[in-house]
PDB file of C-alpha atoms in Angstrom:
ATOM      1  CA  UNK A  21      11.759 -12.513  -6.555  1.00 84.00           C
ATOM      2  CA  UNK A  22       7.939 -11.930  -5.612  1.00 92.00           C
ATOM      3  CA  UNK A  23       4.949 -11.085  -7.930  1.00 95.00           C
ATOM      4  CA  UNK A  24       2.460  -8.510  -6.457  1.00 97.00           C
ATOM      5  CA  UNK A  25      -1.415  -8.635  -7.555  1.00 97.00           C
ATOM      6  CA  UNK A  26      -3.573  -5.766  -5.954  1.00 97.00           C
ATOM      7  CA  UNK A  27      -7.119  -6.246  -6.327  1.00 97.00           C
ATOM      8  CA  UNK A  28     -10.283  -4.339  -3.977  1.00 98.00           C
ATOM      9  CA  UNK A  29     -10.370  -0.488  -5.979  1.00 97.00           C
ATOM     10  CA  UNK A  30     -13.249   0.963  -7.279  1.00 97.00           C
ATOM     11  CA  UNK A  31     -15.684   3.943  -7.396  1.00 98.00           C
ATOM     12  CA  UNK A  32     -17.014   5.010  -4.408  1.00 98.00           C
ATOM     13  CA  UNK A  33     -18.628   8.194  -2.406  1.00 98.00           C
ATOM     14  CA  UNK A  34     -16.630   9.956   0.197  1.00 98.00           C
ATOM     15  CA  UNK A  35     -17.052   9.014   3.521  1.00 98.00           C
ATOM     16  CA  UNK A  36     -17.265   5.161   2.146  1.00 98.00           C
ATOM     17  CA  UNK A  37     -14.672   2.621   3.054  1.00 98.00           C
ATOM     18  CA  UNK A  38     -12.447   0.352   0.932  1.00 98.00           C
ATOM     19  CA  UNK A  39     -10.094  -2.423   1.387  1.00 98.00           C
ATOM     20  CA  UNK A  40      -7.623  -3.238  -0.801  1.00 98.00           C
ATOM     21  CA  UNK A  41      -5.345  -6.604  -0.881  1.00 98.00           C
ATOM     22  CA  UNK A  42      -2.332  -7.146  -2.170  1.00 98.00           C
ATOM     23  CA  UNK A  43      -1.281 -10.852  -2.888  1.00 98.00           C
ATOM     24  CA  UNK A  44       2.166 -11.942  -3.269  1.00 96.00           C
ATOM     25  CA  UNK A  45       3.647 -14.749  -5.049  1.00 94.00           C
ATOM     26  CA  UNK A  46       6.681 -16.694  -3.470  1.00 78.00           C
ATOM     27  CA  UNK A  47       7.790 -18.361   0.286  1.00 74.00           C
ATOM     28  CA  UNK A  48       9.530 -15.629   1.402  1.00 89.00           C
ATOM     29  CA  UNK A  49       7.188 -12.917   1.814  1.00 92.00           C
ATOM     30  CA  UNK A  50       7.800 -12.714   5.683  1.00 93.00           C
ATOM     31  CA  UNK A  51      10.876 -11.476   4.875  1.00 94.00           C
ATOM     32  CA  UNK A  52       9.782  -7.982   2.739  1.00 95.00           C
ATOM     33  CA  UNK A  53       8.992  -4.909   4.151  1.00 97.00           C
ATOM     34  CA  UNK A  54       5.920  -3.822   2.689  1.00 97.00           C
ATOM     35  CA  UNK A  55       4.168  -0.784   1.236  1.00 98.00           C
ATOM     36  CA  UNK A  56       1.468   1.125  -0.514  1.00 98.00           C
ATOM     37  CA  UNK A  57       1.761   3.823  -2.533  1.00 98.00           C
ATOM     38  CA  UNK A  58      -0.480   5.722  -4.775  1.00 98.00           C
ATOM     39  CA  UNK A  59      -0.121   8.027  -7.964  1.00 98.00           C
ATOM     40  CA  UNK A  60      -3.017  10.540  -8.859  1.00 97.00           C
ATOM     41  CA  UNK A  61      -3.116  12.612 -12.249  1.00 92.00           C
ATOM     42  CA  UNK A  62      -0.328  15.329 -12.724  1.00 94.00           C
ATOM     43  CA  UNK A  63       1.308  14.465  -9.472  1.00 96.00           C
ATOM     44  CA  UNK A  64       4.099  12.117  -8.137  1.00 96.00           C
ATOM     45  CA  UNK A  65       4.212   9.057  -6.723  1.00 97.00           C
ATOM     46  CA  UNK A  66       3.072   9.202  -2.890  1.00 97.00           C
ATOM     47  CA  UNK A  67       3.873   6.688   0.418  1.00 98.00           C
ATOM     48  CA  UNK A  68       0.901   6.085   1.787  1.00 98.00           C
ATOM     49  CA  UNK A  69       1.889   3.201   4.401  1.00 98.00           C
ATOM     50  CA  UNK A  70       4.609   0.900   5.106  1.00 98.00           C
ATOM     51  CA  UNK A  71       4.674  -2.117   7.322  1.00 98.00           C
ATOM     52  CA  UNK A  72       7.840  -3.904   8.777  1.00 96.00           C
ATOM     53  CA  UNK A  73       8.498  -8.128   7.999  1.00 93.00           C
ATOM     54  CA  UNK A  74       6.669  -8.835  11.303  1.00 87.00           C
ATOM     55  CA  UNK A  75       3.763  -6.488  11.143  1.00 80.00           C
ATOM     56  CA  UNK A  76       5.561  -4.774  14.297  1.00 83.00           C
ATOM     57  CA  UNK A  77       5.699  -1.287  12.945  1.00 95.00           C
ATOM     58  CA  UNK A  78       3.801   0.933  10.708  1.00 97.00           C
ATOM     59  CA  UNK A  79       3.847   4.111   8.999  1.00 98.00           C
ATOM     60  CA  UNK A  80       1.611   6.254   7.389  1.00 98.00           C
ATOM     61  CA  UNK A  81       1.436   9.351   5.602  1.00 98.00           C
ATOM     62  CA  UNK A  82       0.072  12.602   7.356  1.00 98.00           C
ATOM     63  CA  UNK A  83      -2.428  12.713   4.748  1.00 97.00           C
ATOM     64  CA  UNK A  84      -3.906   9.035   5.589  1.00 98.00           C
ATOM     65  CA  UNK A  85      -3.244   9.023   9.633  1.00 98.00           C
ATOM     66  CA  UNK A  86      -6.240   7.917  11.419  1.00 98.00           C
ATOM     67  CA  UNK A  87      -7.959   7.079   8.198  1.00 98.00           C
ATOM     68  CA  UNK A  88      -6.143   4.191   6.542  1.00 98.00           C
ATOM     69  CA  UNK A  89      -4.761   1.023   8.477  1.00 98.00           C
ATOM     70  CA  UNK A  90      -1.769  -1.246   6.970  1.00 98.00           C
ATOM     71  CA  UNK A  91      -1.717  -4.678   7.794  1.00 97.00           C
ATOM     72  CA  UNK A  92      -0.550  -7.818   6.895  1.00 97.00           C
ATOM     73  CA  UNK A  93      -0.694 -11.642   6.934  1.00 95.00           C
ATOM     74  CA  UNK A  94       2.194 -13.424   6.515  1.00 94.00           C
ATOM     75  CA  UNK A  95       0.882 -16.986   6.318  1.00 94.00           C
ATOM     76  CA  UNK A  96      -1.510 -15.788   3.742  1.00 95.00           C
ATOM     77  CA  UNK A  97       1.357 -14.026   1.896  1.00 96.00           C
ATOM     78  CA  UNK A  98      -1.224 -10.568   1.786  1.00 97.00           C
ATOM     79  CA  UNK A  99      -1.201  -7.063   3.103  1.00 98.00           C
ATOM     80  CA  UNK A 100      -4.251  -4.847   3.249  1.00 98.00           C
ATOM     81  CA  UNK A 101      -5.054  -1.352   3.186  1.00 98.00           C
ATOM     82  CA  UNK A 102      -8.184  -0.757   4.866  1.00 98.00           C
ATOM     83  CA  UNK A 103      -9.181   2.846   4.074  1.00 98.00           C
ATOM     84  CA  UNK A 104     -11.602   4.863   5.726  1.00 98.00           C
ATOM     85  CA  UNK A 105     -13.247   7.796   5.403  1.00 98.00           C
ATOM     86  CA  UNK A 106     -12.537   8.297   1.606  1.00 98.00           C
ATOM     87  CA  UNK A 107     -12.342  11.580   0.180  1.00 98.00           C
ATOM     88  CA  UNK A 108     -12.143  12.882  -2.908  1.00 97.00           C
ATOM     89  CA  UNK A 109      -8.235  13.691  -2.958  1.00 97.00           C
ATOM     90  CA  UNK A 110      -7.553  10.042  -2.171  1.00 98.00           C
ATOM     91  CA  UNK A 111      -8.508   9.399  -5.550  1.00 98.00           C
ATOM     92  CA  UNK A 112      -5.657   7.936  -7.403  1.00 98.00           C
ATOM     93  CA  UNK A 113      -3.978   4.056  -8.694  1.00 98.00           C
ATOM     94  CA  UNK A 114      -2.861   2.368  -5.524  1.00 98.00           C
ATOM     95  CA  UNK A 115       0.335   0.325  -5.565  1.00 98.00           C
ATOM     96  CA  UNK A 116       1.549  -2.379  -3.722  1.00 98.00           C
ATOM     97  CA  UNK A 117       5.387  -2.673  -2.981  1.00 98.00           C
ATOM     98  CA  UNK A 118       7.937  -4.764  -1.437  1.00 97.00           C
ATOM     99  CA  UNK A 119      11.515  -3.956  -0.442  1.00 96.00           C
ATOM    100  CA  UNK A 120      13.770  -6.739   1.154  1.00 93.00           C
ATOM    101  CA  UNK A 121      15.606  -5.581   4.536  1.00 88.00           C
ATOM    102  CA  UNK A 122      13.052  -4.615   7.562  1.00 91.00           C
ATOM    103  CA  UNK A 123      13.275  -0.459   7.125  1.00 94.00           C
ATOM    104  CA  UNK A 124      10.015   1.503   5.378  1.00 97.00           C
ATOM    105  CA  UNK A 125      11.274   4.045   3.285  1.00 97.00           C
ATOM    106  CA  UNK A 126       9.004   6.250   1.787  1.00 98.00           C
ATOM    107  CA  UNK A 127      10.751   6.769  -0.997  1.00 97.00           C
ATOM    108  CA  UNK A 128       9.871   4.461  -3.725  1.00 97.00           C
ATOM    109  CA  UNK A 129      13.177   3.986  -5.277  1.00 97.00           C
ATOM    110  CA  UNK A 130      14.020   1.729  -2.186  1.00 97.00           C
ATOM    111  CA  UNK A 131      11.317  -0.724  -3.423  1.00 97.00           C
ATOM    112  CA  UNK A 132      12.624  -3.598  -5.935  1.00 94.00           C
ATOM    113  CA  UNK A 133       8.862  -4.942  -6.625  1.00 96.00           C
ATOM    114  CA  UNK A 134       5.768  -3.337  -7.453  1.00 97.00           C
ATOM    115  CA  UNK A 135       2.477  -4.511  -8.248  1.00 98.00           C
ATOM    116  CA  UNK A 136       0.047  -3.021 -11.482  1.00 97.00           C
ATOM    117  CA  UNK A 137      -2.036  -0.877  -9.372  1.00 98.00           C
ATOM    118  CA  UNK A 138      -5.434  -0.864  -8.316  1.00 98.00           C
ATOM    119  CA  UNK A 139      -7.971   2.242  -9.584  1.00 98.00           C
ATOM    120  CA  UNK A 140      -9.632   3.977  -6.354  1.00 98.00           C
ATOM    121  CA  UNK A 141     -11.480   6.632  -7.296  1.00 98.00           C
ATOM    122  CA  UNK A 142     -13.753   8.730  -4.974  1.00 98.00           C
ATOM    123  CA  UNK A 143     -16.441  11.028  -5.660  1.00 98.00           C
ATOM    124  CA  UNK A 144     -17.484  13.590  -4.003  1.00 94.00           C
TER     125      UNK A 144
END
């Protein structure tokens, strides 16, 4: 079992940068794959980034490539999203999610934990 707390949303203009953290509870958070999703008004669920146990791989959404950066540290039990570049469409409640087993699936049925989201909203 792990606990996921994301904290670092809030209102900001586009261009601006965020960085949101996502703290998990437990020893064994080395061995989750890791994700962020978000979920905007009227509109599905959406992978935004995935990162493997070791921080070897990652994977982002077309929509976030080149602007938002996954990352993690294990021995601090946290992965970031550092986003860049903000624009109004990004706009949504961002969710942190872990998945045991070392593939990112951007589907988020393959994820067994989720945090309670974190409100980003950007303004234009």
């Amino acid at each position: 079992q792990v606990q996921l707390v994301e904290s670092g949303g809030g209102l900001v203009q586009a261009g601006d940068s965020l960085r949101l953290s996502c703290a998990a509870s437990g020893r064994t958070f080395s061995s989750y794959t890791m994700a962020w999703f978000r979920l905007a008004p009227g509109k599905e669920r959406e992978f935004v980034a995935g990162i493997t146990r070791s921080a070897g791989n990652t994977f982002y959404a077309d929509s976030v490539k080149g602007r938002f950066t996954i990352s993690r540290d294990n021995a601090k039990n946290t992965v970031y999203l550092q986003m860049n570049s903000l624009k109004p469409e990004d706009t949504a409640v961002y969710y942190c999610a872990a998945r045991g087993g070392s593939i990112v699936y951007t589907r988020p049925l393959e994820y067994n934990y989720w945090g309670q989201g974190t409100q980003v909203t950007v303004a234009s």
